[in-house]
Amino acid sequence: MEVLVKEPEFVVTQDEERRILRRTSILVKDGIIEEIGDVRGPVDEVIDAHGLIAIPGLINTHSHVPMTLLRGVADDMDLFPWLREKIWPMESHLRPDHIKAGTELGVLEAVRTGTTTLFDMYFFEDTVAEVMSRLGMRGVLGEAIIDFGTPECRGGDECLSLADGFVRRWRGHPLIEPGYGPHAPYTVSPERMKEVAERAREFGAVIQIHLAETEREVREIEKEHGIGPIELAHASGVLGDRTVAAHVVWPSGREIALLRETSTLVSHNPVSNLKLASGIAPVPDMVGSDVRVSLGTDGPASNNALDMFETMKITALIHKAAKEDPKVMPAQTVLDMATRIPGDFLSPRWRIGRICRGYRGDLILLDVRLPWWTPLHSVVSHLVYSARSTDVRYVLIDGEIILKDGRFMRGKEERILKGAERASLDLLERSGVESLLKGVD
Ligand SMILES: [Zn+2]
């Protein structure tokens, strides 16, 4: 299968020199970017990219995709009551058919907003993997491990062996990278984290974990263990160049050094951190210390979207305000965090995050014939400060056209939306949470 992206207005390559090419065609063949330049000869499919720009597909490094079903059911609450009174009781009623409906909705949303790789940590990851691979989404998936159990397993031991099975089943799949999702140091004991780290090393699998999300978590872990959550994760062998640490809002200086030394990938989730008032992560300090920092949305219950364009803009803005310095977090740095940095993390398994010869055909095309793109003085600045996720017209993943001129190619949108609506209402009913629309005519 060959796809020719014919003469987009610009190609934002995100290569070593961050070259931006004007009216240069891209040939994707059998999933790989084969040629960038003047392509001649017949091809299977031509995308007329006049009025569009091409950029690498965005990589969302932290989410709980099926939580699309919980979108908007509990907003404006503190984190711990939010988890204990709303999220956890509802999650306890989750079944695979809910996960299926929620993942379909999440993938549809991610594709329409320009994401080509979704990291996910949740329950029933077999179902998540099945849906993502069927809909053409690239997924880095961590089966959740929690000491007191999940909707899928009764305790840490069972969760761990479930995760082992998940990793064994999906290893080597062209679109799925299966791994482990130990929830956090306050829900997974150091002994269990050690076991997870050993298994993950054995399989070369990715670990996804929440670390230092709130100040309270840090205080409680310090009280119990005498060290912070990131140090504790390190002492348990969890940090490393195959590990994603989500949030990292409250790291100590020593912990920032540990993240750098171990080449751990941090996933910065500014929208979730702002919405749950967790704080503002010291991202400029981490970036300045050569920590690998990428971007994520977190689950749609705490965001409430899976929108990486919004995430890029907010990342650029909050750190400027927090540091009272507009030079902090320039647009190019932020675009790197959503493309090349997580792309490099996944190399050599997949070469993604750049439009370069030999890289996988994961790229998106945005319409720039719009008022908020005009005049087009700086493509990278516009991508971060002006672009809207709804400007995305085409999405290619592994060389397949998944979104074609705004149309989702892997399923009927209306069926996905209706299915998710039904699954969400069913979940509300099962968990005894009153419909929020009660009293609304
Ligand atoms: Zn999370």
Coordinates of C-alpha atoms and ligand atoms in Angstrom, one line a residue:
M1 CA 0.0 0.0 0.0
E2 CA 1.4 3.4 -1.0
V3 CA 0.0 6.8 0.0
L4 CA 1.4 10.0 -1.5
V5 CA 0.8 13.2 0.5
K6 CA 1.1 15.6 -2.4
E7 CA 2.7 19.0 -1.8
P8 CA 1.4 20.1 1.6
E9 CA 2.0 23.8 2.2
F10 CA 4.6 22.9 4.8
V11 CA 6.1 19.7 6.3
V12 CA 7.2 20.1 9.9
T13 CA 9.8 17.3 9.9
Q14 CA 10.9 17.4 13.6
D15 CA 14.2 16.1 12.4
E16 CA 17.6 16.8 14.0
E17 CA 17.7 20.3 12.5
R18 CA 13.9 20.9 12.9
R19 CA 13.6 21.5 9.2
I20 CA 10.4 22.8 7.8
L21 CA 9.9 22.0 4.1
R22 CA 7.7 23.9 1.7
R23 CA 5.4 22.1 -0.8
T24 CA 7.3 18.9 -0.5
S25 CA 5.6 15.5 -1.1
I26 CA 5.8 12.5 1.3
L27 CA 5.5 8.9 0.0
V28 CA 4.5 6.3 2.6
K29 CA 4.9 2.7 1.5
D30 CA 4.0 -0.4 3.5
G31 CA 3.8 1.6 6.7
I32 CA 7.2 3.4 6.3
I33 CA 8.0 6.9 5.1
E34 CA 10.0 6.0 2.0
E35 CA 10.6 9.3 0.2
I36 CA 10.4 13.0 1.0
G37 CA 10.7 15.2 -2.1
D38 CA 9.7 15.0 -5.7
V39 CA 7.9 11.7 -6.1
R40 CA 6.9 10.5 -9.6
G41 CA 5.1 7.5 -10.9
P42 CA 1.8 5.9 -10.1
V43 CA 0.8 5.3 -6.4
D44 CA -2.2 3.5 -4.8
E45 CA -3.6 6.7 -3.2
V46 CA -2.9 10.4 -3.5
I47 CA -3.9 12.9 -0.8
D48 CA -4.0 16.4 -2.3
A49 CA -2.5 18.4 0.5
H50 CA -3.0 21.8 -0.9
G51 CA -3.9 24.2 1.9
L52 CA -2.8 21.6 4.5
I53 CA 0.4 21.2 6.6
A54 CA 2.0 17.9 7.6
I55 CA 3.4 17.2 11.1
P56 CA 4.3 14.0 12.9
G57 CA 1.3 12.4 14.7
L58 CA 1.0 13.5 18.3
I59 CA 1.9 11.0 21.1
N60 CA -0.2 11.1 24.3
T61 CA 2.0 9.5 27.0
H62 CA -0.5 9.2 29.8
S63 CA -4.2 8.3 29.7
H64 CA -6.9 6.0 30.9
V65 CA -8.8 5.9 27.6
P66 CA -12.0 3.9 28.7
M67 CA -12.6 6.7 31.3
T68 CA -14.3 8.6 28.5
L69 CA -17.4 6.9 30.0
L70 CA -16.8 8.9 33.2
R71 CA -16.3 12.2 31.5
G72 CA -18.2 14.9 33.4
V73 CA -19.7 12.7 36.0
A74 CA -17.8 14.2 38.9
D75 CA -16.1 17.6 38.4
D76 CA -14.9 20.3 40.8
M77 CA -13.8 17.9 43.6
D78 CA -10.6 17.3 45.6
L79 CA -8.5 14.4 44.3
F80 CA -9.0 11.9 47.2
P81 CA -12.7 12.3 47.7
W82 CA -13.1 12.4 43.9
L83 CA -11.3 9.0 43.7
R84 CA -12.9 7.4 46.8
E85 CA -16.5 8.7 46.5
K86 CA -17.0 8.8 42.7
I87 CA -14.3 7.2 40.5
W88 CA -13.4 4.1 42.4
P89 CA -17.0 3.1 43.1
M90 CA -18.0 3.5 39.5
E91 CA -14.9 1.7 38.3
S92 CA -15.7 -1.3 40.5
H93 CA -18.7 -2.0 38.2
L94 CA -16.7 -1.9 35.0
R95 CA -17.0 -4.9 32.7
P96 CA -15.3 -5.6 29.4
D97 CA -18.2 -4.3 27.3
H98 CA -17.9 -0.9 29.1
I99 CA -14.2 -0.9 28.3
K100 CA -14.9 -1.7 24.7
A101 CA -17.4 1.1 24.3
G102 CA -15.2 3.6 26.2
T103 CA -12.1 2.7 24.3
E104 CA -13.8 3.1 20.9
L105 CA -15.0 6.5 21.9
G106 CA -11.5 7.5 23.2
V107 CA -9.7 6.3 20.0
L108 CA -12.2 8.2 17.9
E109 CA -11.6 11.3 19.9
A110 CA -7.8 10.8 19.8
V111 CA -7.8 10.3 16.0
R112 CA -10.0 13.3 15.4
T113 CA -7.6 15.5 17.5
G114 CA -4.4 14.3 15.8
T115 CA -3.1 11.6 18.2
T116 CA -1.4 8.6 16.5
T117 CA 0.0 6.9 19.7
L118 CA -1.9 6.5 22.9
F119 CA -0.3 5.3 26.1
D120 CA -3.0 3.8 28.4
M121 CA -3.0 2.2 31.8
Y122 CA -6.2 0.7 33.0
F123 CA -8.1 -2.6 33.6
F124 CA -9.1 -5.2 31.0
E125 CA -6.2 -4.1 28.7
D126 CA -6.8 -7.1 26.5
T127 CA -10.0 -5.4 25.5
V128 CA -8.3 -2.0 25.1
A129 CA -5.6 -3.7 22.9
E130 CA -8.3 -5.5 20.8
V131 CA -10.2 -2.2 20.2
M132 CA -7.1 -0.1 19.5
S133 CA -5.6 -2.6 17.0
R134 CA -9.0 -3.0 15.3
L135 CA -9.4 0.8 14.9
G136 CA -5.8 1.3 13.7
M137 CA -4.5 3.1 16.8
R138 CA -0.9 2.6 18.0
G139 CA -1.1 1.7 21.7
V140 CA 1.4 1.5 24.6
L141 CA -0.6 -0.3 27.2
G142 CA -0.1 -1.1 30.9
E143 CA -2.3 -3.6 32.7
A144 CA -3.2 -2.0 36.0
I145 CA -1.7 -3.5 39.2
I146 CA -3.1 -2.4 42.6
D147 CA -2.5 -4.2 45.9
F148 CA -6.2 -4.1 46.9
G149 CA -7.2 -5.3 43.5
T150 CA -9.0 -3.9 40.4
P151 CA -12.3 -4.7 38.7
E152 CA -10.4 -7.4 37.0
C153 CA -8.3 -9.0 39.8
R154 CA -8.8 -9.5 43.5
G155 CA -5.3 -8.5 44.7
G156 CA -1.8 -7.7 43.7
D157 CA -0.6 -11.3 43.0
E158 CA -3.6 -11.9 40.7
C159 CA -3.2 -8.5 39.0
L160 CA 0.5 -9.2 38.4
S161 CA -0.1 -12.7 36.8
L162 CA -2.9 -11.1 34.7
A163 CA -0.4 -8.5 33.5
D164 CA 2.1 -11.2 32.7
G165 CA -0.5 -13.0 30.5
F166 CA -1.4 -9.7 28.8
V167 CA 2.3 -9.0 28.0
R168 CA 2.8 -12.5 26.6
R169 CA -0.3 -12.4 24.4
W170 CA 0.4 -9.0 22.8
R171 CA 4.2 -9.0 22.5
G172 CA 5.3 -8.3 18.9
H173 CA 1.9 -7.0 17.7
P174 CA 2.6 -4.4 15.0
L175 CA 0.5 -1.7 16.7
I176 CA 0.5 -2.7 20.4
E177 CA 3.3 -2.5 23.0
P178 CA 2.0 -4.4 26.1
G179 CA 3.4 -3.7 29.5
Y180 CA 2.8 -3.2 33.3
G181 CA 0.8 -0.4 35.0
P182 CA 1.6 -0.4 38.8
H183 CA -0.8 2.3 39.8
A184 CA 1.3 4.4 42.3
P185 CA 3.6 4.0 45.4
Y186 CA 0.5 4.6 47.6
T187 CA -1.4 1.7 46.1
V188 CA 1.4 -0.7 45.3
S189 CA 3.9 -1.9 48.0
P190 CA 7.7 -1.6 47.4
E191 CA 7.9 -5.4 47.4
R192 CA 5.3 -5.6 44.6
M193 CA 7.0 -2.8 42.7
K194 CA 10.2 -4.8 42.8
E195 CA 8.4 -7.9 41.4
V196 CA 6.9 -5.7 38.6
A197 CA 10.3 -4.3 37.8
E198 CA 11.8 -7.7 37.5
R199 CA 9.1 -9.0 35.2
A200 CA 9.2 -6.0 33.0
R201 CA 13.0 -6.3 32.7
E202 CA 12.6 -9.9 31.8
F203 CA 10.2 -9.1 28.9
G204 CA 11.8 -5.7 28.0
A205 CA 8.3 -4.3 28.7
V206 CA 7.2 -0.7 29.4
I207 CA 6.2 0.3 33.0
Q208 CA 3.7 3.1 33.5
I209 CA 3.2 4.5 37.0
H210 CA 1.8 7.6 38.7
L211 CA 4.5 9.4 40.7
A212 CA 4.4 12.5 43.0
E213 CA 1.1 13.7 41.7
T214 CA 0.1 15.5 44.9
E215 CA 1.9 17.1 47.8
R216 CA -0.2 14.9 50.2
E217 CA 1.1 11.8 48.5
V218 CA 4.7 12.9 49.0
R219 CA 4.1 13.7 52.6
E220 CA 2.4 10.4 53.3
I221 CA 5.1 8.3 51.5
E222 CA 7.9 10.2 53.3
K223 CA 6.2 9.6 56.7
E224 CA 5.9 5.9 56.0
H225 CA 9.2 5.2 54.2
G226 CA 11.5 8.1 55.0
I227 CA 11.9 8.9 51.3
G228 CA 9.8 10.5 48.6
P229 CA 7.7 8.4 46.1
I230 CA 10.2 8.8 43.2
E231 CA 13.1 7.7 45.4
L232 CA 11.0 4.8 46.6
A233 CA 10.1 3.8 43.1
H234 CA 13.8 4.0 42.2
A235 CA 14.8 1.9 45.3
S236 CA 12.2 -0.7 44.0
G237 CA 13.9 -0.8 40.6
V238 CA 11.0 0.8 38.8
L239 CA 12.7 3.8 37.2
G240 CA 14.5 3.3 33.9
D241 CA 14.6 4.0 30.1
R242 CA 11.5 1.8 29.6
T243 CA 9.4 3.5 32.4
V244 CA 6.9 6.4 32.1
A245 CA 6.4 8.4 35.3
A246 CA 3.1 10.2 35.1
H247 CA 2.5 13.7 36.7
V248 CA 5.8 14.3 38.7
V249 CA 4.3 17.5 40.1
W250 CA 6.2 17.3 43.4
P251 CA 9.7 15.9 42.8
S252 CA 12.7 16.9 45.1
G253 CA 15.9 18.1 43.5
R254 CA 17.4 14.7 44.2
E255 CA 14.5 13.0 42.5
I256 CA 14.9 15.1 39.4
A257 CA 18.5 13.9 39.2
L258 CA 17.3 10.3 39.6
L259 CA 14.9 10.7 36.7
R260 CA 17.7 12.1 34.5
E261 CA 20.2 9.4 35.5
T262 CA 17.7 6.6 34.8
S263 CA 16.5 8.2 31.5
T264 CA 12.9 7.7 32.8
L265 CA 10.3 9.4 30.6
V266 CA 8.1 11.9 32.5
S267 CA 4.6 12.5 31.3
H268 CA 3.5 16.0 32.1
N269 CA -0.3 16.3 32.4
P270 CA -1.0 20.0 32.9
V271 CA -4.8 20.0 32.3
S272 CA -5.4 17.2 34.8
N273 CA -3.0 18.9 37.3
L274 CA -4.8 22.2 37.0
K275 CA -8.3 20.7 37.1
L276 CA -7.6 18.6 40.2
A277 CA -5.5 21.5 41.7
S278 CA -2.5 19.1 42.1
G279 CA -0.1 21.9 41.5
I280 CA 2.2 23.0 38.7
A281 CA 5.0 20.5 37.9
P282 CA 8.5 22.0 37.7
V283 CA 8.8 21.2 34.0
P284 CA 11.2 24.0 33.0
D285 CA 13.6 22.8 35.8
M286 CA 13.3 19.1 34.6
V287 CA 13.8 20.1 31.0
G288 CA 16.8 22.3 32.1
S289 CA 18.2 19.2 33.9
D290 CA 17.9 17.1 30.8
V291 CA 15.1 14.9 32.1
R292 CA 13.1 13.5 29.2
V293 CA 9.6 15.1 29.5
S294 CA 6.7 14.3 27.3
L295 CA 3.0 15.2 27.4
G296 CA -0.2 13.4 28.4
T297 CA -3.8 14.2 29.0
D298 CA -4.6 11.8 31.8
G299 CA -8.1 10.2 31.8
P300 CA -11.0 12.1 30.4
A301 CA -12.6 12.2 33.9
S302 CA -9.9 14.6 35.0
N303 CA -9.3 16.6 31.8
N304 CA -12.1 16.2 30.3
A305 CA -10.7 15.5 26.8
L306 CA -7.9 13.6 25.1
D307 CA -6.8 16.7 23.2
M308 CA -3.1 17.1 22.7
F309 CA -3.3 20.5 21.0
E310 CA -4.9 21.9 24.1
T311 CA -2.3 20.2 26.2
M312 CA 0.5 21.7 24.2
K313 CA -0.9 25.2 24.5
I314 CA -1.5 25.0 28.2
T315 CA 2.0 23.5 28.8
A316 CA 3.5 26.5 27.0
L317 CA 1.3 29.0 28.9
I318 CA 1.3 27.8 32.6
H319 CA 5.0 27.6 33.0
K320 CA 5.5 31.1 31.6
A321 CA 3.0 32.5 34.1
A322 CA 4.4 30.4 37.0
K323 CA 8.0 31.5 36.2
E324 CA 6.9 35.1 35.2
D325 CA 9.0 34.6 32.1
P326 CA 7.6 34.4 28.6
K327 CA 10.8 32.9 27.3
V328 CA 10.2 29.7 29.3
M329 CA 8.8 26.7 27.4
P330 CA 9.0 28.0 23.8
A331 CA 6.8 26.5 21.2
Q332 CA 9.5 24.3 19.7
T333 CA 10.3 22.7 23.1
V334 CA 6.6 21.9 23.6
L335 CA 6.2 20.4 20.1
D336 CA 9.2 18.2 20.8
M337 CA 7.5 17.0 24.0
A338 CA 4.5 15.8 22.0
T339 CA 6.4 14.2 19.1
R340 CA 10.2 13.4 19.0
I341 CA 10.9 12.9 22.8
P342 CA 8.3 10.2 23.3
G343 CA 9.1 8.9 19.8
D344 CA 12.7 8.4 20.8
F345 CA 11.6 6.7 24.0
L346 CA 9.8 4.0 21.9
S347 CA 12.8 3.5 19.6
P348 CA 14.0 1.1 18.4
R349 CA 10.7 -0.8 18.7
W350 CA 9.1 1.9 16.6
R351 CA 10.6 4.9 14.9
I352 CA 8.0 7.6 15.2
G353 CA 7.6 11.2 16.2
R354 CA 9.4 12.7 13.1
I355 CA 8.7 12.9 9.4
C356 CA 11.9 11.4 8.1
R357 CA 12.8 8.7 5.7
G358 CA 12.7 5.3 7.4
Y359 CA 10.3 6.4 10.1
R360 CA 6.8 4.8 10.5
G361 CA 4.0 6.5 8.5
D362 CA 2.4 8.2 11.6
L363 CA 1.6 11.7 10.5
I364 CA -1.3 14.2 10.5
L365 CA -2.5 16.9 8.1
L366 CA -4.1 20.1 9.4
D367 CA -6.1 22.6 7.5
V368 CA -4.5 26.1 7.6
R369 CA -7.0 27.9 5.4
L370 CA -8.6 29.2 8.5
P371 CA -8.8 32.7 10.2
W372 CA -6.8 31.6 13.3
W373 CA -3.9 30.3 11.0
T374 CA -3.7 33.6 9.1
P375 CA -1.2 35.1 8.5
L376 CA 1.0 32.1 8.7
H377 CA 4.3 33.7 10.0
S378 CA 5.6 30.9 12.1
V379 CA 4.3 27.3 11.7
V380 CA 5.6 26.0 15.0
S381 CA 4.2 28.9 17.0
H382 CA 0.9 28.6 15.3
L383 CA 0.8 24.8 16.0
V384 CA 1.1 25.5 19.7
Y385 CA -0.7 28.8 20.2
S386 CA -3.2 29.0 17.4
A387 CA -4.1 25.5 16.1
R388 CA -7.3 23.8 17.2
S389 CA -7.5 20.1 17.3
T390 CA -10.6 20.3 15.0
D391 CA -8.2 21.6 12.2
V392 CA -7.0 18.0 11.8
R393 CA -8.2 16.6 8.4
Y394 CA -6.1 13.5 7.8
V395 CA -4.5 11.0 10.1
L396 CA -2.1 8.3 9.0
I397 CA -1.0 5.6 11.4
D398 CA 1.5 3.0 10.2
G399 CA 0.8 4.2 6.7
E400 CA -3.0 3.6 6.9
I401 CA -5.4 6.5 6.4
I402 CA -7.5 6.4 9.6
L403 CA -9.0 9.9 9.2
K404 CA -9.7 10.9 5.6
D405 CA -10.8 14.5 5.0
G406 CA -12.4 14.5 8.5
R407 CA -14.0 11.2 8.1
F408 CA -13.2 8.3 10.5
M409 CA -12.4 5.2 8.3
R410 CA -12.4 2.4 10.8
G411 CA -16.0 2.5 12.0
K412 CA -19.3 4.4 12.1
E413 CA -19.0 7.4 14.3
E414 CA -22.6 7.5 15.2
R415 CA -22.6 3.9 16.4
I416 CA -19.5 4.6 18.5
L417 CA -21.1 7.7 20.1
K418 CA -24.4 5.9 20.8
G419 CA -22.6 2.8 22.2
A420 CA -20.5 4.9 24.6
E421 CA -23.6 6.9 25.7
R422 CA -25.4 3.6 26.5
A423 CA -22.4 2.1 28.3
S424 CA -22.0 5.2 30.4
L425 CA -25.6 5.2 31.5
D426 CA -25.4 1.5 32.3
L427 CA -22.4 2.2 34.5
L428 CA -24.1 5.0 36.3
E429 CA -27.1 2.8 37.0
R430 CA -25.1 -0.2 38.2
S431 CA -23.1 2.0 40.6
G432 CA -26.1 3.8 41.9
V433 CA -24.9 7.2 40.9
E434 CA -27.8 9.5 40.0
S435 CA -28.0 10.7 36.5
L436 CA -26.7 14.2 36.3
L437 CA -29.4 15.1 33.9
K438 CA -32.1 14.5 36.6
G439 CA -34.4 17.5 36.7
V440 CA -33.2 18.7 33.3
D441 CA -36.1 18.8 30.8
Ligands
ZN1 ZN -3.5 8.9 35.5

